[in-house]
C-alpha cells in the first residue's frame, strides 16, 4: 500500500487521523504530520535509534567483562585496581562468553532489520529475546559471584573492574530490550509500521558510534600492551584522553606510547566531533522538528479556543490578542488577516519550543551531574573518603573537560562507572551548550529588532542598527527569512532597503496581482511555463538558512498556480467555522482556512519544499492527463481510419 500523503490544500480539516493511518507513513511524513502523536513517533523511531546506537556500547562493555578475571588480591600500598588476579572458574567464563555472543547477535539482527535485510517478524522477537537473555545471564553471574566466588580471607581483596562492567552491561541490555518491547507493542496495536523509520543520516550515526566504540577498545588494547597496564585501565585511559579530560593518573611513559598519542588522540577527537554533530543535527533536530509540529498544532488550537471568535478575537498568548475584522471586508483582506495571525501563532510556538528544548537539555545535564556525583561519592567513599560536595566538584570539572587531576576515580567500581558516565555526559553538555546558544541568539535578534523599530534615527549608529534590524527581520540575520513579494518571486538575494523600499514593495505587490491575472488567462502551455519557473525558484530557495517564509502576496500567486483563488470564498472557511469544524466535524471536504489544520503553514515542511511538492504533483497530473487524452485520440483516429477502409 502506498504511503498516505496529503497533496491538496483543501482536505477536510475535521478528519481525525486514525492510529492505523500512521502504519503507512514514512518517517518524514509522520514527522511533518501535526496530527501524528509524538509519543508513538518517538517509540517507533527514537527507541530503535537508541537501541542501534547503545547496543554496540553494551557489547563493548560485555567484552570488558570477559577479558579479565572478576577477583583480585589488592596490594595495600597501591590503588585498588592494582593487584594479583584470581582466576575465574570455567563455568563463569563460559556463561560470560555466551552473554557476549547473544549481545552481538542482537545488534547484528537489529542492524539487519534496519537495513531491510531481515523482516520484522523474524528480527524483532529475536532482538528482544537476545537483549533480555544477555541481561539475565549477566544478572545471574553478578548475583552468584559473592556466594560462589569466594575471596581469600585475611587479605585485601575485591572484585575487579570486569565485575562492574558486567553489572553495567546487564542494566544497559535490559533497558534496550524494554525499549524494543515497547516498539513491538506499538506495532502490534497498529500505531506505526513494522519497518523502523531510520533515515540514512540516522544510520550513519549508528555506524559512527559503533566505529567509535571499536576505536576505544582497540586503542586501549594497544596502550595496555605498550605501557604494561591492565586492559581495562587502557580503555579508561583512552576514554579520558579522547574526551580531552586528562586527569593525569595515567599517561604514556614509553617513547612508542607517546609517539602513538599524536594519531590516536586526533583520530578519537575527530570521531567524537562527528558523533556529537550527528546527534545534534541528524538525530535531535529531527525529534525537535516533530515536537515543533505538534507544538504548533497545540498553539493553533489554543489560539482558537482561548479567544472569542464570535466577538472577533483570537488569543495568541495570555495578554496578546488579535482582532478579526467583521462586516464589510473583501475576501482577500480577510484571508490576509488570517494569514498574519497564523504567522504570529507560528512565532509563539517556535519560542515555546525553544524554551522546552533548553529545559529538557538542562534537565538531562543536571541529572547526569547530580546523580553522577552520588554514584562516584559512593564508589570512592571507602577508598578516598569523598564527600558529596567533592564528588559534585569532580563531576563538574569532568563535565566541562577541565580535568585538574586533584580528584579522579581510583576504585574498580569508579572507573567503569566513569567510562559510561563520560560517554553520556559530554555529548549531553554539548547539546545543552548548543541550545543555550540558540536561545541567546534568538534573544539578541529579538532585542535588536526591538531597538531598531523603536529608537529614533538621530545618529548614524542608530540608523545602521535599524538597517541591520530590518535585514534581520527579512532573513539576512537570525530568525526566518521572509521572501519578497514580486510575482515570479526574487532569486533569493536580499538587498538593502533604501528610501524607495515602500514604493518598491507596493510595485512588487501590484506586479504579483498582475501576474496572477495573467496566469488566469494563460493557456495550458504558458501555465506550465509559469509552474516550471516557480519550481526552479523553489528549488533555489530550499536550502536557505534560516528557512525561507513567503509573504502573503507570494502565497496568493503560488495558490493561483495550484488552482486556488484567494479572492474567491468558494473553497475558503472562516476562523470561526474552522473551530466548529474541528470540534463537531464539517461535511465540506474542500474548504480550508489559514488558521485551519490543513493550512500550508501547518504542513511541518519548509515552505519552498511544500510548494515544490505541490507544483510537481500538479505538473505530473497535467502531463499525464494530456498524455492519456493524446492516446485516446490516437486510438480513436486509428479506429476511424479502419472503419473508413472498410
Coordinates of C-alpha atoms in Angstrom, one line a residue:
X1 CA 0.0 0.0 0.0
X2 CA 1.3 3.5 -0.9
X3 CA 2.0 5.9 1.9
X4 CA -0.8 8.3 2.8
X5 CA 0.2 11.7 1.6
X6 CA -1.7 15.0 1.7
X7 CA -1.4 16.6 -1.7
X8 CA -4.4 19.0 -1.6
X9 CA -4.7 22.2 0.4
X10 CA -8.4 21.8 1.0
X11 CA -8.6 18.4 2.7
X12 CA -11.3 18.1 5.3
X13 CA -10.0 19.6 8.5
X14 CA -12.4 17.6 10.6
X15 CA -10.9 14.3 9.6
X16 CA -9.2 12.9 12.7
X17 CA -6.3 10.7 11.8
X18 CA -6.7 7.1 13.0
X19 CA -3.8 5.2 14.5
X20 CA -3.7 2.8 11.6
X21 CA -3.1 5.7 9.2
X22 CA 0.5 6.1 10.5
X23 CA 1.3 2.5 9.6
X24 CA 1.8 3.5 6.0
X25 CA 3.6 6.8 6.6
X26 CA 7.3 7.0 6.1
X27 CA 9.3 8.8 8.8
X28 CA 9.3 12.2 7.1
X29 CA 5.5 12.2 6.6
X30 CA 4.9 11.1 10.2
X31 CA 7.3 13.7 11.4
X32 CA 5.6 16.5 9.4
X33 CA 2.0 15.5 10.3
X34 CA 0.7 17.7 13.1
X35 CA -1.9 15.1 14.0
X36 CA 0.6 12.3 14.3
X37 CA 1.0 11.5 18.1
X38 CA 4.6 12.4 19.0
X39 CA 4.7 9.7 21.7
X40 CA 4.3 7.0 19.1
X41 CA 6.7 8.7 16.7
X42 CA 9.3 8.6 19.5
X43 CA 8.7 4.9 20.2
X44 CA 8.8 3.9 16.5
X45 CA 11.9 6.0 15.6
X46 CA 13.8 7.1 18.7
X47 CA 13.8 3.7 20.6
X48 CA 15.2 1.7 17.6
X49 CA 17.8 4.5 17.1
X50 CA 18.8 4.4 20.8
X51 CA 19.0 0.6 20.7
X52 CA 21.1 0.6 17.5
X53 CA 23.4 3.3 19.0
X54 CA 23.8 1.9 22.5
X55 CA 23.7 -1.8 21.6
X56 CA 27.4 -1.8 20.4
X57 CA 28.3 0.0 23.7
X58 CA 26.7 -2.8 25.6
X59 CA 28.6 -5.4 23.6
X60 CA 31.8 -3.4 24.2
X61 CA 31.2 -3.5 27.9
X62 CA 30.4 -7.2 27.7
X63 CA 33.9 -7.6 26.2
X64 CA 35.3 -5.7 29.1
X65 CA 33.5 -8.0 31.5
X66 CA 35.0 -11.1 29.7
X67 CA 38.7 -10.2 29.1
X68 CA 39.7 -10.1 32.8
X69 CA 39.2 -12.1 35.9
X70 CA 36.5 -10.9 38.3
X71 CA 38.5 -11.1 41.5
X72 CA 41.9 -9.9 42.6
X73 CA 44.0 -9.5 45.7
X74 CA 44.9 -5.9 46.2
X75 CA 48.3 -4.5 47.1
X76 CA 47.7 -2.3 50.2
X77 CA 50.4 0.1 49.0
X78 CA 48.8 0.8 45.6
X79 CA 45.4 1.7 44.2
X80 CA 42.5 -0.8 44.3
X81 CA 42.9 -1.7 40.6
X82 CA 46.4 -3.0 41.1
X83 CA 46.8 -6.5 42.5
X84 CA 47.0 -10.2 41.8
X85 CA 44.2 -11.7 39.7
X86 CA 42.3 -14.8 40.9
X87 CA 41.4 -17.0 38.0
X88 CA 37.7 -17.3 37.1
X89 CA 36.1 -20.7 37.2
X90 CA 35.4 -22.2 33.7
X91 CA 31.6 -22.0 34.1
X92 CA 31.8 -18.3 34.7
X93 CA 33.8 -17.6 31.6
X94 CA 31.6 -19.9 29.5
X95 CA 28.4 -18.1 30.6
X96 CA 30.1 -14.8 30.2
X97 CA 31.1 -15.7 26.6
X98 CA 27.5 -16.8 25.8
X99 CA 26.2 -13.4 27.0
X100 CA 28.7 -11.7 24.7
X101 CA 27.6 -13.8 21.8
X102 CA 23.9 -13.0 22.5
X103 CA 24.6 -9.3 22.7
X104 CA 26.5 -9.3 19.4
X105 CA 23.8 -11.4 17.8
X106 CA 21.1 -9.0 19.0
X107 CA 22.9 -6.0 17.5
X108 CA 23.5 -7.7 14.2
X109 CA 19.8 -8.8 14.0
X110 CA 18.7 -5.2 14.7
X111 CA 21.1 -3.8 12.1
X112 CA 19.9 -6.3 9.6
X113 CA 16.3 -5.2 10.1
X114 CA 17.1 -1.5 9.9
X115 CA 18.9 -2.1 6.6
X116 CA 15.9 -4.1 5.3
X117 CA 17.7 -7.5 5.1
X118 CA 15.6 -9.3 7.7
X119 CA 11.8 -9.0 8.2
X120 CA 10.2 -7.5 11.3
X121 CA 8.5 -10.8 12.2
X122 CA 11.9 -12.5 12.5
X123 CA 14.2 -9.7 13.7
X124 CA 12.1 -8.0 16.4
X125 CA 11.3 -11.1 18.6
X126 CA 14.9 -12.2 18.2
X127 CA 16.3 -8.8 19.2
X128 CA 14.1 -8.6 22.3
X129 CA 14.9 -12.2 23.4
X130 CA 18.6 -11.8 22.8
X131 CA 18.8 -8.5 24.7
X132 CA 16.9 -9.9 27.7
X133 CA 19.0 -13.1 27.5
X134 CA 22.2 -11.1 27.7
X135 CA 20.9 -9.1 30.6
X136 CA 19.6 -12.1 32.6
X137 CA 22.7 -14.2 32.1
X138 CA 24.9 -11.4 33.5
X139 CA 22.5 -10.7 36.3
X140 CA 22.7 -14.3 37.3
X141 CA 26.5 -14.2 37.2
X142 CA 26.7 -11.0 39.2
X143 CA 24.2 -12.3 41.8
X144 CA 26.0 -15.6 42.1
X145 CA 29.5 -14.1 42.3
X146 CA 29.6 -13.1 46.0
X147 CA 28.4 -16.6 47.1
X148 CA 30.3 -18.8 44.6
X149 CA 33.4 -16.8 44.0
X150 CA 34.9 -16.7 47.5
X151 CA 37.6 -14.1 48.1
X152 CA 40.7 -15.3 50.1
X153 CA 40.4 -14.5 53.8
X154 CA 43.0 -12.4 55.6
X155 CA 43.9 -10.3 52.6
X156 CA 42.8 -7.1 51.0
X157 CA 40.6 -8.5 48.2
X158 CA 37.9 -7.1 46.0
X159 CA 36.1 -7.5 42.7
X160 CA 37.8 -6.3 39.6
X161 CA 36.6 -3.7 37.0
X162 CA 35.4 -6.6 34.8
X163 CA 32.8 -7.5 37.5
X164 CA 31.4 -3.9 37.5
X165 CA 31.4 -3.8 33.7
X166 CA 29.2 -6.9 33.8
X167 CA 26.7 -5.0 36.1
X168 CA 26.6 -2.1 33.6
X169 CA 26.1 -4.3 30.6
X170 CA 23.2 -6.1 32.3
X171 CA 21.5 -2.8 33.0
X172 CA 22.1 -1.4 29.5
X173 CA 20.8 -4.6 27.8
X174 CA 17.7 -4.8 29.9
X175 CA 16.9 -1.2 29.1
X176 CA 17.4 -1.7 25.4
X177 CA 15.3 -4.9 25.5
X178 CA 12.5 -3.0 27.2
X179 CA 12.6 -0.2 24.6
X180 CA 12.3 -2.7 21.8
X181 CA 9.4 -4.4 23.5
X182 CA 7.6 -1.1 23.6
X183 CA 8.3 -0.6 19.9
X184 CA 6.9 -4.1 19.2
X185 CA 3.8 -3.4 21.2
X186 CA 3.2 -0.2 19.2
X187 CA 3.4 -2.3 16.0
X188 CA 1.1 -5.0 17.5
X189 CA -1.7 -2.5 18.2
X190 CA -1.3 -0.8 14.8
X191 CA 0.2 2.5 15.8
X192 CA 3.0 2.5 13.2
X193 CA 4.7 0.5 10.5
X194 CA 6.8 -2.6 11.1
X195 CA 9.8 -1.0 9.4
X196 CA 11.9 1.1 11.7
X197 CA 11.9 4.5 10.2
X198 CA 15.5 5.5 10.4
X199 CA 16.9 7.8 7.7
X200 CA 20.3 7.4 6.1
X201 CA 21.6 10.1 8.4
X202 CA 20.5 8.3 11.5
X203 CA 22.0 5.0 10.2
X204 CA 25.2 7.0 9.7
X205 CA 25.1 7.9 13.4
X206 CA 24.7 4.2 14.3
X207 CA 27.8 3.4 12.2
X208 CA 29.8 6.3 13.7
X209 CA 29.1 5.2 17.3
X210 CA 29.9 1.6 16.5
X211 CA 33.2 2.6 15.0
X212 CA 34.0 4.9 17.8
X213 CA 33.4 2.2 20.5
X214 CA 35.6 -0.2 18.5
X215 CA 38.3 2.5 18.2
X216 CA 38.3 2.9 22.1
X217 CA 38.6 -0.8 22.6
X218 CA 41.4 -1.2 20.0
X219 CA 43.4 1.8 21.3
X220 CA 43.0 0.5 24.9
X221 CA 44.5 -2.9 23.8
X222 CA 47.4 -1.2 22.1
X223 CA 48.3 1.0 25.1
X224 CA 47.8 -1.8 27.7
X225 CA 50.3 -3.8 25.7
X226 CA 52.8 -0.9 25.2
X227 CA 52.6 0.6 28.7
X228 CA 52.1 -2.7 30.7
X229 CA 48.7 -1.6 32.0
X230 CA 45.7 -3.8 32.6
X231 CA 43.5 -3.8 29.5
X232 CA 40.6 -2.1 31.3
X233 CA 43.0 0.6 32.6
X234 CA 44.0 1.1 29.0
X235 CA 40.3 1.6 28.0
X236 CA 39.9 4.1 30.8
X237 CA 43.0 6.0 29.7
X238 CA 41.8 6.2 26.1
X239 CA 38.4 7.4 27.2
X240 CA 39.8 10.1 29.4
X241 CA 42.2 11.2 26.6
X242 CA 39.7 11.3 23.7
X243 CA 37.2 13.2 25.8
X244 CA 40.0 15.8 26.5
X245 CA 39.6 15.5 30.3
X246 CA 43.1 14.3 31.0
X247 CA 43.3 13.7 34.8
X248 CA 46.9 12.7 34.6
X249 CA 46.6 9.5 36.6
X250 CA 47.5 7.6 33.5
X251 CA 49.9 8.9 30.9
X252 CA 52.3 7.2 28.4
X253 CA 55.8 6.6 29.8
X254 CA 57.4 4.9 26.8
X255 CA 58.7 6.6 23.6
X256 CA 56.3 4.5 21.5
X257 CA 53.3 5.3 23.6
X258 CA 54.0 9.0 23.4
X259 CA 54.5 8.8 19.7
X260 CA 51.2 6.9 19.1
X261 CA 49.4 9.5 21.2
X262 CA 49.5 12.0 18.2
X263 CA 47.4 10.0 15.8
X264 CA 45.3 8.3 18.5
X265 CA 44.2 11.5 20.2
X266 CA 43.5 13.3 16.9
X267 CA 41.6 10.4 15.4
X268 CA 39.5 9.9 18.5
X269 CA 38.6 13.6 18.9
X270 CA 37.6 13.7 15.2
X271 CA 35.4 10.7 15.7
X272 CA 33.8 12.3 18.8
X273 CA 33.2 15.5 17.0
X274 CA 31.4 13.7 14.1
X275 CA 29.2 11.9 16.6
X276 CA 28.3 15.0 18.5
X277 CA 27.5 16.8 15.3
X278 CA 25.3 13.9 14.2
X279 CA 23.5 13.7 17.5
X280 CA 22.6 17.4 17.3
X281 CA 21.9 17.9 13.6
X282 CA 20.7 14.4 12.5
X283 CA 19.0 12.9 15.5
X284 CA 17.9 15.6 17.9
X285 CA 16.8 18.1 15.3
X286 CA 14.5 15.6 13.6
X287 CA 13.0 14.9 17.0
X288 CA 12.7 18.6 17.7
X289 CA 11.0 19.1 14.3
X290 CA 8.4 16.6 15.3
X291 CA 7.9 18.3 18.7
X292 CA 7.7 21.7 16.9
X293 CA 5.0 20.5 14.6
X294 CA 2.9 19.2 17.5
X295 CA 3.6 22.4 19.4
X296 CA 2.4 24.5 16.5
X297 CA -0.8 22.4 16.3
X298 CA -1.4 22.9 20.1
X299 CA -0.7 26.6 19.8
X300 CA -3.2 26.9 16.9
X301 CA -5.9 25.0 18.8
X302 CA -5.3 27.1 21.9
X303 CA -5.4 30.4 20.0
X304 CA -8.8 29.4 18.5
X305 CA -10.3 28.1 21.7
X306 CA -9.0 30.7 24.2
X307 CA -10.1 33.6 22.0
X308 CA -13.7 34.8 21.4
X309 CA -14.3 34.1 17.8
X310 CA -17.9 35.3 18.0
X311 CA -16.5 38.7 19.2
X312 CA -13.8 38.5 16.5
X313 CA -10.7 38.0 18.8
X314 CA -8.0 35.3 18.8
X315 CA -5.6 34.9 21.7
X316 CA -2.0 34.4 20.6
X317 CA -0.8 34.1 24.2
X318 CA -2.0 35.4 27.5
X319 CA -2.1 39.2 27.2
X320 CA -1.8 39.2 23.4
X321 CA -4.9 39.1 21.3
X322 CA -5.6 39.9 17.7
X323 CA -8.9 41.1 16.2
X324 CA -10.6 39.6 13.2
X325 CA -12.5 42.3 11.4
X326 CA -16.1 41.5 10.8
X327 CA -18.6 43.1 8.4
X328 CA -17.6 44.7 5.1
X329 CA -14.2 43.3 4.1
X330 CA -13.0 41.8 0.9
X331 CA -12.3 38.0 0.9
X332 CA -8.7 38.8 0.0
X333 CA -8.4 41.2 3.0
X334 CA -9.9 38.6 5.4
X335 CA -7.6 35.9 4.2
X336 CA -4.6 38.1 4.6
X337 CA -5.7 38.9 8.1
X338 CA -5.9 35.2 8.9
X339 CA -2.5 34.6 7.4
X340 CA -0.9 37.3 9.5
X341 CA -2.4 35.9 12.7
X342 CA -1.2 32.4 11.8
X343 CA 2.3 33.8 11.3
X344 CA 2.1 35.1 14.9
X345 CA 1.0 31.7 16.2
X346 CA 4.0 30.1 14.4
X347 CA 6.3 32.5 16.1
X348 CA 4.8 31.9 19.5
X349 CA 5.0 28.1 19.1
X350 CA 8.7 28.5 18.0
X351 CA 9.5 30.4 21.2
X352 CA 7.8 27.9 23.3
X353 CA 9.6 25.0 21.6
X354 CA 13.0 26.7 22.1
X355 CA 12.3 27.1 25.8
X356 CA 11.2 23.4 26.1
X357 CA 14.3 22.2 24.3
X358 CA 16.5 24.3 26.6
X359 CA 14.7 23.0 29.7
X360 CA 15.0 19.3 28.6
X361 CA 18.7 19.7 27.7
X362 CA 19.4 21.4 31.0
X363 CA 17.4 18.9 33.0
X364 CA 19.3 15.9 31.5
X365 CA 22.7 17.6 32.1
X366 CA 21.8 18.4 35.7
X367 CA 20.5 14.8 36.2
X368 CA 23.8 13.4 35.0
X369 CA 25.7 15.9 37.1
X370 CA 23.9 15.3 40.4
X371 CA 23.2 11.6 40.0
X372 CA 26.7 11.0 38.7
X373 CA 28.1 12.8 41.8
X374 CA 26.1 10.5 44.0
X375 CA 27.4 7.4 42.2
X376 CA 31.1 8.5 42.4
X377 CA 30.7 9.5 46.0
X378 CA 29.6 6.0 46.9
X379 CA 32.2 4.4 44.7
X380 CA 35.1 6.4 46.2
X381 CA 33.9 6.7 49.8
X382 CA 35.9 3.9 51.3
X383 CA 38.9 4.4 49.2
X384 CA 39.3 8.2 49.1
X385 CA 36.6 9.3 51.6
X386 CA 34.9 11.7 49.1
X387 CA 32.0 13.8 50.4
X388 CA 29.1 14.5 48.2
X389 CA 30.3 18.1 47.6
X390 CA 33.7 16.7 46.5
X391 CA 32.0 14.3 44.1
X392 CA 29.9 17.2 42.8
X393 CA 33.1 19.2 42.2
X394 CA 34.7 16.2 40.5
X395 CA 31.8 15.6 38.1
X396 CA 31.6 19.4 37.3
X397 CA 35.3 19.6 36.5
X398 CA 34.9 16.4 34.4
X399 CA 31.7 17.6 32.6
X400 CA 33.4 20.7 31.4
X401 CA 36.5 18.7 30.4
X402 CA 38.7 20.8 32.7
X403 CA 40.3 17.8 34.4
X404 CA 42.6 19.3 37.2
X405 CA 43.6 15.9 38.4
X406 CA 43.1 16.6 42.1
X407 CA 40.1 14.2 42.1
X408 CA 39.9 11.2 39.9
X409 CA 38.4 7.6 40.3
X410 CA 40.7 5.0 41.7
X411 CA 38.4 2.2 42.6
X412 CA 37.4 -0.7 40.4
X413 CA 33.8 0.4 40.5
X414 CA 34.5 4.1 39.9
X415 CA 36.5 3.6 36.6
X416 CA 33.8 1.6 34.7
X417 CA 31.1 4.0 36.0
X418 CA 33.2 7.0 34.8
X419 CA 33.6 5.5 31.3
X420 CA 29.9 5.1 30.9
X421 CA 29.1 8.4 32.5
X422 CA 31.6 10.4 30.4
X423 CA 30.3 8.9 27.2
X424 CA 26.8 10.1 28.1
X425 CA 27.6 13.4 29.8
X426 CA 29.9 15.0 27.3
X427 CA 27.6 14.8 24.3
X428 CA 24.7 15.9 26.5
X429 CA 26.6 19.0 27.6
X430 CA 27.5 19.8 24.0
X431 CA 23.8 19.7 23.1
X432 CA 22.9 21.9 26.1
X433 CA 25.5 24.5 25.0
X434 CA 24.0 24.5 21.5
X435 CA 20.5 25.0 22.9
X436 CA 21.7 27.9 25.1
X437 CA 23.5 29.4 22.1
X438 CA 20.3 29.2 20.0
X439 CA 18.3 30.8 22.8
X440 CA 20.8 33.6 23.3
X441 CA 21.0 34.2 19.5
X442 CA 17.2 34.4 19.3
X443 CA 17.0 36.8 22.2
X444 CA 19.7 39.0 20.9
X445 CA 18.0 39.1 17.5
X446 CA 14.7 40.0 19.1
X447 CA 16.3 42.7 21.1
X448 CA 18.0 44.1 18.0
X449 CA 14.6 44.2 16.2
X450 CA 13.0 46.0 19.1
X451 CA 15.8 48.6 19.3
X452 CA 15.7 49.1 15.5
X453 CA 12.0 49.6 15.5
X454 CA 11.6 51.9 18.5
X455 CA 14.7 54.1 18.7
X456 CA 14.7 57.4 16.7
X457 CA 17.2 57.8 13.9
X458 CA 19.2 60.6 15.4
X459 CA 22.7 59.2 14.7
X460 CA 24.4 57.2 12.0
X461 CA 24.9 54.4 14.6
X462 CA 21.2 54.1 15.2
X463 CA 20.5 54.2 11.5
X464 CA 22.9 51.4 10.9
X465 CA 21.4 49.4 13.8
X466 CA 17.9 49.9 12.5
X467 CA 19.0 48.9 9.0
X468 CA 20.6 45.7 10.4
X469 CA 17.4 45.0 12.3
X470 CA 15.3 45.3 9.1
X471 CA 17.7 43.0 7.3
X472 CA 17.5 40.5 10.2
X473 CA 13.7 40.6 10.0
X474 CA 13.9 39.8 6.3
X475 CA 16.3 37.0 6.7
X476 CA 19.8 38.3 6.4
X477 CA 20.3 37.7 10.1
X478 CA 18.6 35.5 12.7
X479 CA 15.1 34.3 12.6
X480 CA 13.2 33.3 9.5
X481 CA 13.6 34.7 6.0
X482 CA 10.6 36.4 4.5
X483 CA 10.6 36.3 0.8
X484 CA 10.0 39.4 -1.3
X485 CA 6.6 39.8 -3.0
X486 CA 7.3 40.2 -6.8
X487 CA 5.1 38.0 -8.9
X488 CA 7.6 35.4 -10.0
X489 CA 9.5 35.9 -6.7
X490 CA 13.0 37.0 -6.3
X491 CA 16.1 35.0 -6.9
X492 CA 16.7 34.6 -3.2
X493 CA 19.2 37.5 -2.9
X494 CA 18.3 40.2 -0.4
X495 CA 19.2 43.8 -0.9
X496 CA 19.3 46.8 1.5
X497 CA 16.1 48.7 1.9
X498 CA 16.6 52.3 0.7
X499 CA 14.2 55.2 0.7
X500 CA 12.2 53.7 -2.1
X501 CA 11.6 50.4 -0.3
X502 CA 8.0 51.0 0.5
X503 CA 7.3 52.1 -3.1
X504 CA 9.2 49.1 -4.5
X505 CA 7.2 46.8 -2.3
X506 CA 4.0 48.4 -3.4
X507 CA 5.0 48.0 -7.1
X508 CA 6.0 44.4 -6.3
X509 CA 2.6 43.6 -4.9
X510 CA 1.0 45.2 -8.0
X511 CA 3.1 43.1 -10.3
X512 CA 2.2 40.0 -8.3
X513 CA -1.5 40.7 -8.8
X514 CA -0.9 41.4 -12.5
X515 CA 0.9 38.1 -12.9
X516 CA -2.0 36.3 -11.1
X517 CA -4.5 37.8 -13.6
X518 CA -2.2 36.9 -16.5
X519 CA -1.9 33.3 -15.2
X520 CA -5.7 33.0 -15.0
X521 CA -6.0 33.9 -18.7
X522 CA -3.0 31.9 -19.8
X523 CA -3.3 28.7 -21.9
X524 CA -2.0 25.3 -20.9
X525 CA 1.5 25.7 -22.2
X526 CA 2.0 29.1 -20.6
X527 CA 0.6 27.8 -17.3
X528 CA 3.1 25.0 -17.4
X529 CA 5.9 27.5 -18.1
X530 CA 4.8 29.5 -15.0
X531 CA 4.8 26.3 -12.9
X532 CA 8.3 25.3 -14.1
X533 CA 9.6 28.8 -13.4
X534 CA 8.2 28.7 -9.9
X535 CA 9.6 25.2 -9.4
X536 CA 13.0 26.5 -10.3
X537 CA 12.7 29.3 -7.8
X538 CA 11.5 26.9 -5.1
X539 CA 14.5 24.6 -5.7
X540 CA 16.9 27.6 -5.3
X541 CA 15.2 28.5 -2.0
X542 CA 15.0 25.1 -0.4
X543 CA 18.5 25.3 1.3
X544 CA 18.1 28.8 2.6
X545 CA 19.4 29.3 6.1
X546 CA 17.3 30.2 8.1
X547 CA 14.3 28.6 6.2
X548 CA 12.5 31.0 3.9
X549 CA 9.0 32.1 4.6
X550 CA 6.8 33.5 1.9
X551 CA 4.8 36.7 2.2
X552 CA 1.0 36.7 1.7
X553 CA 1.4 38.2 -1.8
X554 CA 3.6 35.3 -2.8
X555 CA 1.3 32.7 -1.3
X556 CA -1.6 34.3 -3.3
X557 CA 0.5 33.8 -6.5
X558 CA 1.5 30.2 -5.7
X559 CA -2.0 29.2 -4.8
X560 CA -3.2 30.7 -8.1
X561 CA -0.8 28.4 -9.9
X562 CA -2.2 25.5 -7.9
X563 CA -5.8 26.4 -8.9
X564 CA -6.8 28.2 -5.8
X565 CA -8.1 31.8 -5.8
X566 CA -7.6 33.8 -2.6
X567 CA -10.1 36.4 -3.7
X568 CA -12.9 33.8 -4.0
X569 CA -14.6 32.3 -1.0
X570 CA -15.7 29.1 -2.8
X571 CA -13.0 26.9 -1.1
X572 CA -12.4 29.0 2.0
X573 CA -13.5 28.7 5.6
X574 CA -13.7 31.3 8.3
X575 CA -11.7 31.0 11.5
X576 CA -14.9 30.5 13.4
X577 CA -16.1 27.8 11.1
X578 CA -12.6 26.2 11.4
X579 CA -13.1 25.8 15.1
X580 CA -16.6 24.5 14.7
X581 CA -15.5 22.0 12.1
X582 CA -12.7 20.6 14.3
X583 CA -15.0 20.4 17.3
X584 CA -18.0 18.8 15.6
X585 CA -17.0 17.7 12.1
X586 CA -17.5 19.6 8.9
X587 CA -19.1 18.0 5.8
X588 CA -17.3 20.1 3.3
X589 CA -14.0 18.4 2.3
X590 CA -12.9 21.2 0.1
X591 CA -12.9 24.4 2.2
X592 CA -9.9 25.4 4.3
X593 CA -8.6 28.3 6.4
X594 CA -5.1 29.7 7.0
X595 CA -5.9 29.1 10.7
X596 CA -7.0 25.5 10.0
X597 CA -5.2 22.2 10.4
X598 CA -4.6 21.8 6.7
X599 CA -3.2 25.3 6.2
X600 CA 0.1 25.2 4.2
X601 CA 1.7 26.9 7.2
X602 CA 0.8 23.8 9.3
X603 CA 2.5 21.3 7.0
X604 CA 5.7 21.0 9.0
X605 CA 7.7 21.2 5.8
X606 CA 9.8 24.2 4.8
X607 CA 7.6 26.4 2.7
X608 CA 9.7 26.1 -0.6
X609 CA 9.6 22.3 -0.1
X610 CA 5.8 22.3 0.3
X611 CA 5.5 24.5 -2.8
X612 CA 7.8 22.3 -4.8
X613 CA 6.0 19.1 -4.0
X614 CA 2.6 20.5 -4.9
X615 CA 3.7 22.1 -8.1
X616 CA 5.4 18.9 -9.2
X617 CA 2.3 16.9 -8.4
X618 CA 0.2 19.3 -10.3
X619 CA 2.5 19.3 -13.3
X620 CA 2.7 15.5 -13.3
X621 CA -1.1 15.2 -13.2
X622 CA -1.4 17.7 -16.0
X623 CA 1.1 16.0 -18.3
X624 CA -0.4 12.6 -17.6
X625 CA -3.9 13.8 -18.4
X626 CA -2.7 15.2 -21.7
X627 CA -0.9 12.0 -22.5
X628 CA -4.0 10.0 -21.8
X629 CA -6.0 12.3 -23.9
X630 CA -3.5 12.0 -26.7
X631 CA -3.5 8.2 -26.5
X632 CA -7.3 8.2 -26.6
X633 CA -7.3 10.5 -29.7
X634 CA -4.8 8.3 -31.4
X635 CA -6.8 5.2 -30.7
X636 CA -10.0 6.8 -31.9
X637 CA -8.2 8.0 -35.1
X638 CA -7.0 4.5 -35.8
X639 CA -10.5 3.1 -35.4
X640 CA -11.8 5.8 -37.7
X641 CA -9.2 5.0 -40.3
X642 CA -10.0 1.3 -40.0
X643 CA -13.7 2.0 -40.4
X644 CA -13.0 4.2 -43.5
X645 CA -11.1 1.4 -45.1
X646 CA -14.0 -1.0 -44.6

